[in-house]
Structure formats: structure tokens, C-alpha cells
Amino acid sequence: MKKILLATLSASALMAAQPLMAKTLVYCSEGSPENFAPSINTTGTSFDANTQIYDTIVQFERGGTKVEPALAEKWDISADGLTYTFHLRKGVKWHNTRAFKPTRAFNADDFIFMIDRQWKESDPYFKVTSSNHSYFNDMGMPKLLKSVEKIDDYTVKITLNQPEAPFLSDLAMQYASIQSKEYADAMLKAGTPEKIDQDPIGTGPFSLVQYQKDAIIRYKAFPDYWAGKAKIDDLIFAITPDASVRWAKLQKGECHVMPYPNPADLEAMKKDANVQILEQPGLNIGYLAYNTTKKPFDNVKVRHAVNMAINKKAIIDAVYLSSGIAAINPIPPSMWSYNETIKDDPFDPEAAKKALAEAGYPNGMEIDLWAMPVQRPYNPNAKRIAELMQADLAKVGVKAEIKSFEWGEYRKRMQNGEHQTGMLGWTGDNGDPDNFLHTLLGCDSAKTNGSNVAKFCFPAFEELVQKAKTISDPAQRTELYRQAQVIFKEQSPWFTIAHAVQLKPIRKEVKDFKLSPFSRHVFYGVDIAN
């Protein structure tokens, strides 16, 4: 009896000493992040992993595209649109690591470090992890920025060389996440500068606890987060590349949120009482890029011929099922300035043969056809799409060899321009057409091994998208972008495949998860019923 009483007392004491049961949310991520260096990341997978850790100066409201304050409490813009003065939030605390304990709060030095690391080749961190700052370069930031000045510890003034309509929205993107200058200086002094990108600290809602590539990422809610502690205590990314396995884990309750379901699984998901599917139009585009600097795709007639040879409807019916719509333009129909008057190239194999003959290929040709090795939000199965394209092209005398590589290698080689044709895609970052038309198709990103994998640099198109950047009036910008879409279709640097509907299966016990138009997965503000 005495032992039983002691055991009861011990259990009661233990329960009294412990906090309420910790809330843990498991996200079945589709892959491993490239790294924790926000300035060089280019994939949604990496953005998801990084956005839990870092903040930006301004941010998009949850589930929307409106810019609101974050690490900056407010900002002033000069009448000519050239000068932005940011008034930074005071008292924002940093995470810490086993190797480093910050001695100060976030300040202007950290903001300037984020910019200098990507802008100035003389900065000691310019080449750390990688010198290919794709977003910064693709958006023309090196030429746009005139000066970045520290007025005091909590005020930074940025002066531009010309007005830039999407500038604030651009600063809300993940490439502009803030890292600690104090941490960077300490690691540089220790001879291990790469540690800031491998063992990161940020000011975000979650701190990194553990990362095991291709297995798991563990985060813990940051109790001193400036906007208030997250509702969940522990966040786990269970890295699960196979969509069928993600669905099996969701059914069993082994994960609570999963991205990018197989279209074929949707009916079963809708019948599961423990699962709800969130849905909204996708701000994305999946495409086959033609390398316009390589034969035969330097010839616009060949590009149109291949467009006419591929049965787009059959691809969407077979691969996207009910989760995609045919893409005509390089921006999705839900985006402002979309030009609905443009007609797609028809599926017409006989016309394709004739166009190939006129272009100097009466007996057909041999090409490569690159296909992504992973599922993406804009493309559920690139390998299957490549096989369908290959069969269609064979019917007009074009022999296509399908090639693929590991995902990181694939993107690197595509950006280097090693392909003749290759599948890729894009999910919008900020809700502005510039993010598609200039970042993906402008001369800046064609020349810097950036996101313009078609290597498309066409003067008439470039003039329109560059002019649209400098104008603040939405109606004028809309007209310029509508004209740019006409030129895009005439020049056809891509075979536009589809815009995928954003579908997110989540467990019913998950509360307040909001779909992002950018297909990001943000878990601050999300709760879970234990």
C-alpha cells in the first residue's frame, strides 16, 4: 500500500511539474531543402524549410499578396519613387545555436548584410555556399540599387536608379530573408563562414533543432518571437518524396499536412472523414522550355512546329486529371494583366510536319527532352508527360531522347543552358506579373544562368517588361504586359503546358492553416487539436 501511495504521489507531482502536453504538427515535405541560405534558394521546397526560421523586412499577409510590416514597422517612399526609408522594429531577438549566442537584437547592420551579401562581390560572404544569387540577379537588383545607407541602428535608406513598381513586394520574398551579421562575423573569424547557412539562426517563429537530409527537419517554437509565440510547440518536416507514401501517412495520422497529392488519389481523399482538401486556383505555370540559343530551337518556326505536334489536352487529361487547366500564356489566368484574347497553337501534326519542312527539316530531327525527376506544384509527373510528348513528336519525325538528373543537378544544368528542351515551371512569389514575365523571360536572367532557362532575350519583349517596371499606374502596366504576352506567343520560347490547381489535403484536427497563393507552407498561426 505504501509503494502504491508513493507511486501515485510521484505521478501527481510529475504531472503538476510538467506543462500541458506539447502540440506537435508534422508536415510531410516532398523533399530536402537545398540549404538554409535564403539568398541562393530557388525551389519551393527550400522556401518552405527556410520561411519557418527567417523573417523579411516586409511580408505578405497570411494567405494573401498584400504587403504589410514585418521587421520594418513602417516605411516612407519619396514622391519620385526612388528612395525608400525603412524604420526597423526594435527589440527583435535572434535564435541561438550551441556554437553561438547573440549579444544584440536585430538592427540595420543585419538588413544591410542581407543586401551586400548578394550585391557586392567584395563582401566576404558573396561566394559563401554559392555566388549565384538567382533571384537578386534575375530581378535586375544589381543595376537597380544605387545606394543602401545606414542612417542609424534602426533606420535604413535605399535609393534606386529608377522607379521600380514591384520593389516592396520583391523585398517580401524569401531571397530577402534576414540573417545575423553578428553571427556571420563570428563564423568568418572562426574560419567557418558556411555555418551560417548550415546551422542557421533567424528571427522567425521557429528555430532549427535538427536536420537530417532526406529524412527529417525538426523545429521548435521560438518563445521570444516578436509577433508572439506560435500556437504549436514543435514542427516536424517528415521528408517524404513519394506522393502515395505521403497520402498513406496522412491517412494514418502520421502527418497532418501534405503537399502535391497525386491527382489519382483525390477521390479517395474526398471520402476520408478525417481529411479535408483545401483548394484554390494555382498561381503557377508548367512549361517545356526551348533553348533559343541552340539549334534547332533558335528558329521560331521549329518552336511553333513542336508546339503544334504536342497534344496538350491529352497530357492534361492523362496526368493532371481534374487538377489542371491548359496554359496559353506565361502567366496564370487569375493574375492581373492576363491577356485572354491570345489563341494557343493548335494541335495539328500535319501543320507541324509542314512547318518543320519549311524550317529546313523535311526528314525530321533528333532532340533531347529533359524531364524533372520530382513532382512539383505545377507538374505532377514530368516523366509521364515526357513520354507522351515523345510519342507525339515521333509522329512528325522528331526523335526525342528523354533525359533526367538529380533535382539539384537538373536545375543547375538547365540554368547553364545544357539542354535543347526541358521541362520546368514556376509558382509566383509576389503576385506581380513582373515576377513571371521579367524574372523568367527577361534578358537579366537569360545572361546570368538564372531562371530564364529558355535563354530568351528578345528586344521588343524586353522593352515592354522593363518599361512596365518603372510605371506605378496598374492600368498602364496592364497594357504593357498584355502586349508582352502577344510577343511571347509569337516567339514561343516555351510550350506552355498547364496551370495546376493548388490542392492541400490536411487532417481535420489542423486549425487555421491558410493556403498561400505562392504555394508556400507557413505554420505560424496554425493550431492543432490534441
Coordinates of C-alpha atoms in Angstrom, one line a residue:
M1 CA 0.0 0.0 0.0
K2 CA 2.8 2.4 0.9
K3 CA 4.5 1.7 -2.5
I4 CA 1.3 2.4 -4.4
L5 CA 0.7 5.6 -2.5
L6 CA 4.3 6.8 -3.2
A7 CA 3.8 6.0 -6.9
T8 CA 0.6 7.9 -7.0
L9 CA 2.2 10.9 -5.3
S10 CA 5.1 10.8 -7.7
A11 CA 2.9 10.7 -10.8
S12 CA 0.8 13.6 -9.4
A13 CA 3.9 15.6 -8.7
L14 CA 5.3 14.9 -12.2
M15 CA 2.1 16.0 -13.9
A16 CA 1.9 19.2 -11.8
A17 CA 5.5 20.0 -12.7
Q18 CA 5.0 19.4 -16.4
P19 CA 3.3 21.9 -18.8
L20 CA 0.3 20.9 -20.8
M21 CA 1.0 18.4 -23.5
A22 CA 3.1 19.9 -26.2
K23 CA 1.4 20.4 -29.6
T24 CA 3.3 18.8 -32.4
L25 CA 2.5 19.3 -36.1
V26 CA 4.0 17.0 -38.7
Y27 CA 4.3 18.2 -42.3
C28 CA 5.1 15.6 -44.9
S29 CA 7.5 17.6 -47.1
E30 CA 8.2 16.4 -50.6
G31 CA 11.9 16.8 -50.5
S32 CA 15.0 18.2 -48.8
P33 CA 16.0 21.9 -48.9
E34 CA 18.9 22.9 -51.0
N35 CA 20.4 24.6 -47.9
F36 CA 19.5 27.2 -45.3
A37 CA 20.9 30.1 -47.4
P38 CA 17.9 32.1 -48.4
S39 CA 19.8 34.3 -50.9
I40 CA 20.6 31.4 -53.2
N41 CA 17.5 29.1 -52.9
T42 CA 15.3 28.7 -55.9
T43 CA 12.7 26.0 -55.0
G44 CA 9.5 26.0 -53.0
T45 CA 10.9 23.0 -51.0
S46 CA 13.8 25.2 -49.8
F47 CA 11.5 28.2 -49.3
D48 CA 9.2 26.2 -47.0
A49 CA 12.1 25.0 -44.9
N50 CA 13.6 28.5 -44.6
T51 CA 10.5 30.5 -44.1
Q52 CA 10.0 29.0 -40.7
I53 CA 13.4 30.3 -39.5
Y54 CA 13.7 33.7 -41.1
D55 CA 11.8 36.9 -41.4
T56 CA 11.9 39.6 -44.1
I57 CA 11.7 43.4 -43.8
V58 CA 8.2 43.4 -45.1
Q59 CA 5.9 40.4 -45.5
F60 CA 2.8 39.2 -47.3
E61 CA -0.3 38.9 -45.1
R62 CA -1.1 35.3 -44.3
G63 CA -2.9 33.7 -47.3
G64 CA -2.6 36.9 -49.4
T65 CA -0.4 39.1 -51.5
K66 CA -0.8 42.4 -49.7
V67 CA 2.5 43.7 -48.3
E68 CA 2.5 44.5 -44.5
P69 CA 5.2 45.3 -41.9
A70 CA 7.5 42.7 -40.5
L71 CA 11.0 43.5 -39.3
A72 CA 10.3 47.1 -40.5
E73 CA 7.5 48.7 -38.5
K74 CA 6.9 51.2 -41.3
W75 CA 8.5 52.8 -44.3
D76 CA 8.4 56.1 -46.3
I77 CA 8.6 56.4 -50.1
S78 CA 9.8 59.6 -51.8
A79 CA 7.5 61.3 -54.3
D80 CA 9.7 60.3 -57.2
G81 CA 9.6 56.6 -56.1
L82 CA 13.4 56.4 -55.9
T83 CA 14.0 56.5 -52.1
Y84 CA 12.6 54.0 -49.5
T85 CA 13.3 54.7 -45.8
F86 CA 12.7 51.8 -43.6
H87 CA 12.1 52.2 -39.8
L88 CA 13.1 48.9 -38.2
R89 CA 11.4 47.2 -35.3
K90 CA 13.3 47.4 -32.0
G91 CA 14.0 44.6 -29.6
V92 CA 13.6 41.7 -32.1
K93 CA 15.5 38.7 -30.7
W94 CA 17.6 36.1 -32.6
H95 CA 17.6 32.4 -32.1
N96 CA 20.8 30.9 -30.9
T97 CA 22.8 27.8 -31.6
R98 CA 25.1 25.6 -29.5
A99 CA 28.1 27.4 -31.0
F100 CA 26.8 31.0 -30.9
K101 CA 24.8 33.1 -28.6
P102 CA 23.8 36.5 -30.0
T103 CA 24.7 39.5 -27.8
R104 CA 22.3 42.0 -29.5
A105 CA 18.9 42.3 -31.1
F106 CA 18.2 42.7 -34.9
N107 CA 19.3 46.0 -36.3
A108 CA 20.2 47.9 -39.5
D109 CA 23.5 46.0 -39.9
D110 CA 21.6 42.8 -40.5
F111 CA 19.4 44.3 -43.1
I112 CA 22.4 45.7 -45.0
F113 CA 24.3 42.4 -44.7
M114 CA 21.4 40.7 -46.5
I115 CA 21.7 43.1 -49.4
D116 CA 25.5 43.3 -49.5
R117 CA 26.0 39.6 -49.5
Q118 CA 24.1 39.4 -52.8
W119 CA 25.2 42.7 -54.3
K120 CA 28.8 43.3 -53.7
E121 CA 31.5 40.9 -54.9
S122 CA 33.9 42.3 -52.3
D123 CA 31.7 41.2 -49.5
P124 CA 33.3 38.1 -47.8
Y125 CA 30.0 36.3 -47.9
F126 CA 29.3 36.9 -51.6
K127 CA 30.7 33.5 -52.6
V128 CA 30.0 31.5 -49.4
T129 CA 27.8 28.5 -50.2
S130 CA 27.3 29.9 -53.8
S131 CA 27.8 33.1 -55.7
N132 CA 24.7 32.5 -57.9
H133 CA 22.2 34.8 -56.2
S134 CA 19.5 33.9 -58.7
Y135 CA 16.5 35.9 -57.6
F136 CA 18.6 39.0 -56.8
N137 CA 20.2 38.9 -60.2
D138 CA 17.1 37.8 -62.2
M139 CA 15.2 40.8 -61.0
G140 CA 18.0 43.1 -62.0
M141 CA 18.7 44.3 -58.5
P142 CA 22.5 44.9 -59.1
K143 CA 21.6 47.6 -61.6
L144 CA 18.5 48.8 -59.8
L145 CA 20.2 49.6 -56.5
K146 CA 22.0 52.9 -56.3
S147 CA 22.8 53.0 -52.6
V148 CA 21.9 51.4 -49.2
E149 CA 22.6 53.7 -46.3
K150 CA 22.5 53.1 -42.5
I151 CA 21.0 56.3 -41.1
D152 CA 21.1 54.9 -37.5
D153 CA 20.8 51.5 -35.9
Y154 CA 17.1 51.3 -36.8
T155 CA 16.8 53.3 -40.0
V156 CA 17.9 52.3 -43.5
K157 CA 17.6 54.3 -46.6
I158 CA 17.6 52.6 -50.0
T159 CA 18.0 54.7 -53.2
L160 CA 17.1 53.2 -56.6
N161 CA 18.5 54.2 -60.0
Q162 CA 15.0 54.2 -61.4
P163 CA 11.4 53.7 -60.1
E164 CA 10.5 50.0 -59.6
A165 CA 6.8 49.3 -59.1
P166 CA 7.2 45.9 -57.5
F167 CA 10.1 46.8 -55.2
L168 CA 8.3 46.4 -51.9
S169 CA 6.7 43.1 -53.0
D170 CA 10.1 41.9 -54.1
L171 CA 11.5 42.6 -50.6
A172 CA 8.8 40.4 -49.1
M173 CA 10.3 37.4 -51.0
Q174 CA 12.4 34.6 -49.4
Y175 CA 15.7 35.7 -51.1
A176 CA 15.5 38.8 -48.9
S177 CA 15.3 36.9 -45.6
I178 CA 17.4 38.5 -42.9
Q179 CA 20.5 36.7 -41.4
S180 CA 22.6 37.9 -38.4
K181 CA 25.6 40.0 -39.3
E182 CA 27.0 39.3 -35.8
Y183 CA 26.8 35.6 -36.4
A184 CA 28.3 35.9 -39.9
D185 CA 31.2 38.0 -38.5
A186 CA 31.9 35.4 -35.7
M187 CA 31.8 32.5 -38.1
L188 CA 34.1 34.3 -40.6
K189 CA 36.6 35.0 -37.7
A190 CA 36.4 31.3 -36.7
G191 CA 37.2 30.2 -40.3
T192 CA 33.8 28.5 -40.8
P193 CA 31.6 31.1 -42.7
E194 CA 29.5 28.3 -44.2
K195 CA 28.0 27.6 -40.8
I196 CA 25.5 30.5 -41.0
D197 CA 23.9 28.6 -43.9
Q198 CA 24.2 25.1 -42.3
D199 CA 23.4 25.8 -38.7
P200 CA 21.2 28.9 -39.1
I201 CA 19.7 31.4 -36.8
G202 CA 17.0 33.8 -37.6
T203 CA 14.3 35.9 -36.0
G204 CA 11.4 33.8 -37.3
P205 CA 8.7 31.9 -35.4
F206 CA 10.6 28.6 -35.3
S207 CA 14.2 27.8 -34.6
L208 CA 16.0 24.8 -36.2
V209 CA 16.7 21.9 -33.9
Q210 CA 17.8 19.1 -36.2
Y211 CA 18.2 18.5 -39.9
Q212 CA 18.9 15.1 -41.5
K213 CA 19.0 15.2 -45.3
D214 CA 16.3 13.2 -47.0
A215 CA 14.8 12.3 -43.6
I216 CA 13.7 15.0 -41.2
I217 CA 13.8 18.6 -40.1
R218 CA 12.9 19.4 -36.5
Y219 CA 11.9 22.9 -35.4
K220 CA 10.9 24.4 -32.0
A221 CA 8.6 27.3 -31.5
F222 CA 10.7 30.4 -30.6
P223 CA 9.3 31.7 -27.3
D224 CA 10.6 35.2 -27.8
Y225 CA 9.2 35.7 -31.3
W226 CA 8.5 39.4 -31.9
A227 CA 4.9 38.7 -33.1
G228 CA 4.1 36.3 -30.2
K229 CA 4.9 32.6 -29.7
A230 CA 3.5 30.1 -32.3
K231 CA 0.4 28.1 -31.3
I232 CA 2.2 24.8 -31.9
D233 CA 5.2 23.9 -29.9
D234 CA 7.1 21.5 -32.2
L235 CA 7.1 21.4 -36.0
I236 CA 8.4 18.4 -37.9
F237 CA 9.1 18.1 -41.6
A238 CA 9.0 14.4 -42.4
I239 CA 10.7 14.3 -45.8
T240 CA 8.6 12.0 -48.0
P241 CA 9.2 12.3 -51.7
D242 CA 6.6 9.8 -52.8
A243 CA 3.1 11.3 -53.0
S244 CA 1.5 7.9 -52.4
V245 CA 3.5 7.4 -49.2
R246 CA 2.6 11.0 -48.1
W247 CA -1.1 10.1 -48.5
A248 CA -0.7 6.8 -46.6
K249 CA 1.0 8.8 -43.7
L250 CA -1.8 11.4 -43.8
Q251 CA -4.5 8.6 -43.5
K252 CA -2.7 7.1 -40.5
G253 CA -2.3 10.4 -38.8
E254 CA 1.5 10.2 -39.1
C255 CA 1.4 13.6 -40.7
H256 CA -1.1 16.4 -40.6
V257 CA -0.4 18.4 -43.8
M258 CA 0.8 17.1 -47.2
P259 CA 1.7 18.9 -50.4
Y260 CA 1.2 17.9 -54.0
P261 CA -1.2 14.9 -53.9
N262 CA -1.4 12.5 -56.8
P263 CA -4.4 13.6 -58.9
A264 CA -5.5 9.9 -59.0
D265 CA -5.8 9.9 -55.2
L266 CA -8.1 12.8 -54.9
E267 CA -11.4 10.8 -55.0
A268 CA -10.2 8.6 -52.1
M269 CA -9.1 11.7 -50.1
K270 CA -12.6 13.3 -50.5
K271 CA -14.2 10.2 -49.0
D272 CA -11.9 10.2 -45.9
A273 CA -13.8 11.6 -42.9
N274 CA -10.5 12.6 -41.2
V275 CA -9.2 14.7 -44.1
Q276 CA -10.2 18.0 -45.7
I277 CA -8.9 19.3 -49.0
L278 CA -8.2 23.0 -49.3
E279 CA -8.3 24.2 -52.9
Q280 CA -7.7 27.4 -54.9
P281 CA -6.5 28.4 -58.4
G282 CA -2.8 28.0 -58.6
L283 CA -0.5 31.0 -59.3
N284 CA 1.8 28.8 -61.4
I285 CA 2.8 27.6 -64.8
G286 CA 4.3 24.3 -66.0
Y287 CA 6.2 24.5 -69.4
L288 CA 8.6 23.0 -71.8
A289 CA 11.4 25.5 -72.4
Y290 CA 13.1 25.6 -75.8
N291 CA 16.8 26.7 -75.6
T292 CA 16.5 29.6 -78.0
T293 CA 20.3 29.9 -78.3
K294 CA 20.8 26.3 -79.6
K295 CA 19.9 24.8 -82.9
P296 CA 17.2 23.9 -84.0
F297 CA 15.3 26.0 -81.4
D298 CA 17.0 29.2 -82.4
N299 CA 14.4 29.1 -85.2
V300 CA 11.0 30.3 -84.2
K301 CA 9.4 28.1 -87.0
V302 CA 10.8 25.0 -85.3
R303 CA 9.4 26.1 -81.9
H304 CA 5.9 26.6 -83.4
A305 CA 6.1 23.3 -85.2
V306 CA 6.9 21.4 -82.0
N307 CA 4.1 23.3 -80.3
M308 CA 1.6 22.0 -82.9
A309 CA 3.0 18.5 -82.7
I310 CA 2.2 18.0 -79.0
N311 CA -1.3 17.1 -77.8
K312 CA -1.8 19.3 -74.8
K313 CA -5.3 18.2 -74.0
A314 CA -4.2 14.6 -73.9
I315 CA -1.4 15.4 -71.4
I316 CA -3.8 17.3 -69.1
D317 CA -6.4 14.6 -69.2
A318 CA -3.9 11.8 -68.5
V319 CA -1.6 13.5 -66.0
Y320 CA -3.4 16.4 -64.3
L321 CA -6.9 14.9 -64.4
S322 CA -9.1 17.4 -62.7
S323 CA -6.3 19.4 -61.1
G324 CA -5.0 21.4 -64.1
I325 CA -6.1 23.7 -66.9
A326 CA -4.4 24.3 -70.3
A327 CA -1.8 27.1 -70.2
I328 CA -1.8 29.5 -73.1
N329 CA 0.1 32.5 -71.7
P330 CA 3.2 32.5 -69.4
I331 CA 1.1 33.9 -66.5
P332 CA -1.9 32.2 -64.9
P333 CA -5.5 33.4 -65.7
S334 CA -6.0 34.5 -62.1
M335 CA -3.2 37.1 -62.4
W336 CA -4.0 40.7 -63.3
S337 CA -3.0 41.7 -66.8
Y338 CA -3.7 38.2 -68.2
N339 CA -4.4 38.6 -72.0
E340 CA -7.5 36.4 -72.7
T341 CA -7.5 37.3 -76.4
I342 CA -4.4 35.2 -77.2
K343 CA -5.0 32.0 -79.0
D344 CA -3.0 28.9 -78.4
D345 CA -1.1 27.0 -81.1
P346 CA -3.5 24.3 -82.4
F347 CA -2.7 20.6 -82.1
D348 CA -2.1 19.9 -85.8
P349 CA 0.5 17.2 -86.6
E350 CA 0.2 17.8 -90.4
A351 CA 0.8 21.5 -90.0
A352 CA 3.7 20.7 -87.7
K353 CA 5.3 18.5 -90.4
K354 CA 4.9 21.2 -93.0
A355 CA 6.4 23.9 -90.7
L356 CA 9.4 21.6 -90.0
A357 CA 10.0 21.1 -93.7
E358 CA 9.8 24.9 -94.2
A359 CA 12.3 25.4 -91.4
G360 CA 14.8 23.1 -93.2
Y361 CA 13.9 19.7 -91.5
P362 CA 11.8 17.8 -94.1
N363 CA 13.2 14.5 -92.7
G364 CA 12.6 15.4 -89.0
M365 CA 15.4 15.7 -86.5
E366 CA 16.8 14.4 -83.2
I367 CA 16.5 16.4 -80.0
D368 CA 16.8 15.9 -76.2
L369 CA 13.8 16.3 -73.9
W370 CA 14.6 16.9 -70.3
A371 CA 12.2 15.8 -67.6
M372 CA 12.2 16.6 -63.9
P373 CA 12.9 13.7 -61.5
V374 CA 10.5 15.1 -58.9
Q375 CA 6.8 16.1 -58.6
R376 CA 6.3 19.8 -58.5
P377 CA 3.3 22.0 -57.7
Y378 CA 3.0 22.8 -61.4
N379 CA 3.8 19.4 -62.7
P380 CA 2.5 16.1 -61.1
N381 CA 4.5 13.7 -63.3
A382 CA 7.2 15.1 -65.6
K383 CA 8.4 11.7 -66.7
R384 CA 4.9 10.7 -67.9
I385 CA 4.5 14.0 -69.7
A386 CA 7.8 13.5 -71.4
E387 CA 6.7 10.0 -72.6
L388 CA 3.5 11.5 -74.1
M389 CA 5.4 14.3 -75.7
Q390 CA 8.0 11.8 -77.1
A391 CA 5.2 9.7 -78.7
D392 CA 3.6 12.8 -80.3
L393 CA 6.9 14.1 -81.6
A394 CA 7.8 10.7 -83.2
K395 CA 4.6 11.0 -85.3
V396 CA 6.0 14.1 -87.0
G397 CA 9.6 12.8 -87.5
V398 CA 11.1 14.2 -84.4
K399 CA 13.1 11.7 -82.3
A400 CA 13.3 12.9 -78.7
E401 CA 15.6 11.4 -76.2
I402 CA 14.3 11.8 -72.6
K403 CA 17.0 12.8 -70.1
S404 CA 16.9 13.5 -66.4
F405 CA 19.2 14.1 -63.4
E406 CA 19.0 14.5 -59.7
W407 CA 16.8 17.5 -58.9
G408 CA 19.6 19.9 -57.9
E409 CA 21.8 18.9 -60.8
Y410 CA 18.8 19.1 -63.2
R411 CA 18.1 22.8 -62.2
K412 CA 21.8 23.7 -62.3
R413 CA 22.3 22.2 -65.8
M414 CA 19.1 23.8 -67.1
Q415 CA 20.2 27.2 -65.8
N416 CA 23.6 26.6 -67.5
G417 CA 21.7 26.0 -70.8
E418 CA 22.9 22.5 -71.4
H419 CA 19.5 21.3 -72.7
Q420 CA 17.8 21.7 -76.0
T421 CA 14.4 21.4 -74.5
G422 CA 13.5 20.9 -70.8
M423 CA 10.5 20.9 -68.5
L424 CA 10.4 23.3 -65.6
G425 CA 7.8 25.6 -64.1
W426 CA 7.2 28.4 -61.7
T427 CA 5.0 29.4 -58.8
G428 CA 4.5 33.1 -58.3
D429 CA 6.4 34.8 -55.4
N430 CA 4.7 38.1 -55.0
G431 CA 1.5 38.4 -57.2
D432 CA 3.1 40.7 -59.7
P433 CA 3.3 39.8 -63.4
D434 CA 6.9 41.1 -63.4
N435 CA 7.7 38.0 -61.3
F436 CA 6.9 35.8 -64.3
L437 CA 7.5 38.0 -67.4
H438 CA 10.8 39.6 -66.4
T439 CA 12.2 37.0 -63.9
L440 CA 11.5 34.0 -66.2
L441 CA 11.8 35.7 -69.7
G442 CA 13.9 38.8 -69.3
C443 CA 17.4 39.4 -70.5
D444 CA 18.8 39.8 -67.0
S445 CA 18.1 36.2 -66.0
A446 CA 19.0 34.8 -69.5
K447 CA 22.5 36.1 -69.2
T448 CA 23.3 35.2 -65.6
N449 CA 22.4 31.5 -65.6
G450 CA 19.2 32.4 -63.8
S451 CA 15.6 31.3 -64.1
N452 CA 15.3 32.1 -67.8
V453 CA 16.1 28.6 -69.0
A454 CA 14.9 29.4 -72.5
K455 CA 17.7 31.9 -72.7
F456 CA 15.1 34.1 -74.3
C457 CA 16.3 37.7 -74.8
F458 CA 14.1 39.4 -77.3
P459 CA 14.4 43.3 -77.6
A460 CA 10.7 44.1 -78.2
F461 CA 9.6 41.9 -75.3
E462 CA 12.4 43.2 -73.1
E463 CA 11.5 46.8 -73.8
L464 CA 7.8 46.3 -72.7
V465 CA 8.6 44.5 -69.4
Q466 CA 11.3 46.9 -68.4
K467 CA 9.1 49.9 -69.1
A468 CA 6.3 48.3 -67.0
K469 CA 8.6 48.1 -64.0
T470 CA 9.0 51.9 -63.9
I471 CA 5.3 52.7 -64.0
S472 CA 3.1 52.8 -60.9
D473 CA -0.2 53.0 -62.7
P474 CA -1.8 49.5 -62.8
A475 CA -3.8 50.3 -66.0
Q476 CA -0.7 51.3 -67.9
R477 CA 1.3 48.4 -66.6
T478 CA -1.5 46.0 -67.6
E479 CA -1.5 47.2 -71.2
L480 CA 2.3 46.8 -71.5
Y481 CA 2.1 43.2 -70.1
R482 CA -0.8 42.3 -72.4
Q483 CA 1.4 43.4 -75.3
A484 CA 4.3 41.4 -73.9
Q485 CA 2.2 38.3 -73.9
V486 CA 1.4 38.7 -77.6
I487 CA 5.1 38.8 -78.4
F488 CA 5.7 35.8 -76.1
K489 CA 3.2 33.8 -78.1
E490 CA 4.6 34.9 -81.4
Q491 CA 8.1 33.9 -80.4
S492 CA 7.1 30.8 -78.4
P493 CA 10.2 30.3 -76.2
W494 CA 8.0 27.8 -74.3
F495 CA 5.4 25.1 -75.0
T496 CA 3.0 26.2 -72.2
I497 CA 1.6 23.1 -70.6
A498 CA -0.7 23.8 -67.7
H499 CA -1.7 25.8 -64.6
A500 CA -2.2 23.3 -61.7
V501 CA -4.9 23.9 -59.2
Q502 CA -3.5 24.2 -55.7
L503 CA -4.8 21.3 -53.6
K504 CA -3.8 20.7 -50.0
P505 CA -5.0 17.7 -48.1
I506 CA -4.9 18.3 -44.3
R507 CA -6.1 16.4 -41.2
K508 CA -9.4 17.7 -39.7
E509 CA -7.6 18.4 -36.4
V510 CA -5.5 21.1 -38.0
K511 CA -6.8 24.6 -37.4
D512 CA -6.2 27.9 -39.1
F513 CA -3.9 26.6 -41.9
K514 CA -4.3 29.0 -44.8
L515 CA -3.5 28.4 -48.4
S516 CA -0.8 30.7 -49.8
P517 CA -1.2 31.9 -53.4
F518 CA 2.5 31.2 -53.7
S519 CA 2.1 27.5 -52.6
R520 CA 4.2 28.2 -49.6
H521 CA 3.7 26.3 -46.3
V522 CA 3.6 28.7 -43.4
F523 CA 2.9 27.2 -40.0
Y524 CA 2.9 30.4 -37.8
G525 CA -0.7 30.9 -36.8
V526 CA -1.6 27.3 -37.3
D527 CA -3.0 25.3 -34.4
I528 CA -3.8 21.6 -33.8
A529 CA -6.3 19.8 -31.6
N530 CA -4.5 17.3 -29.4

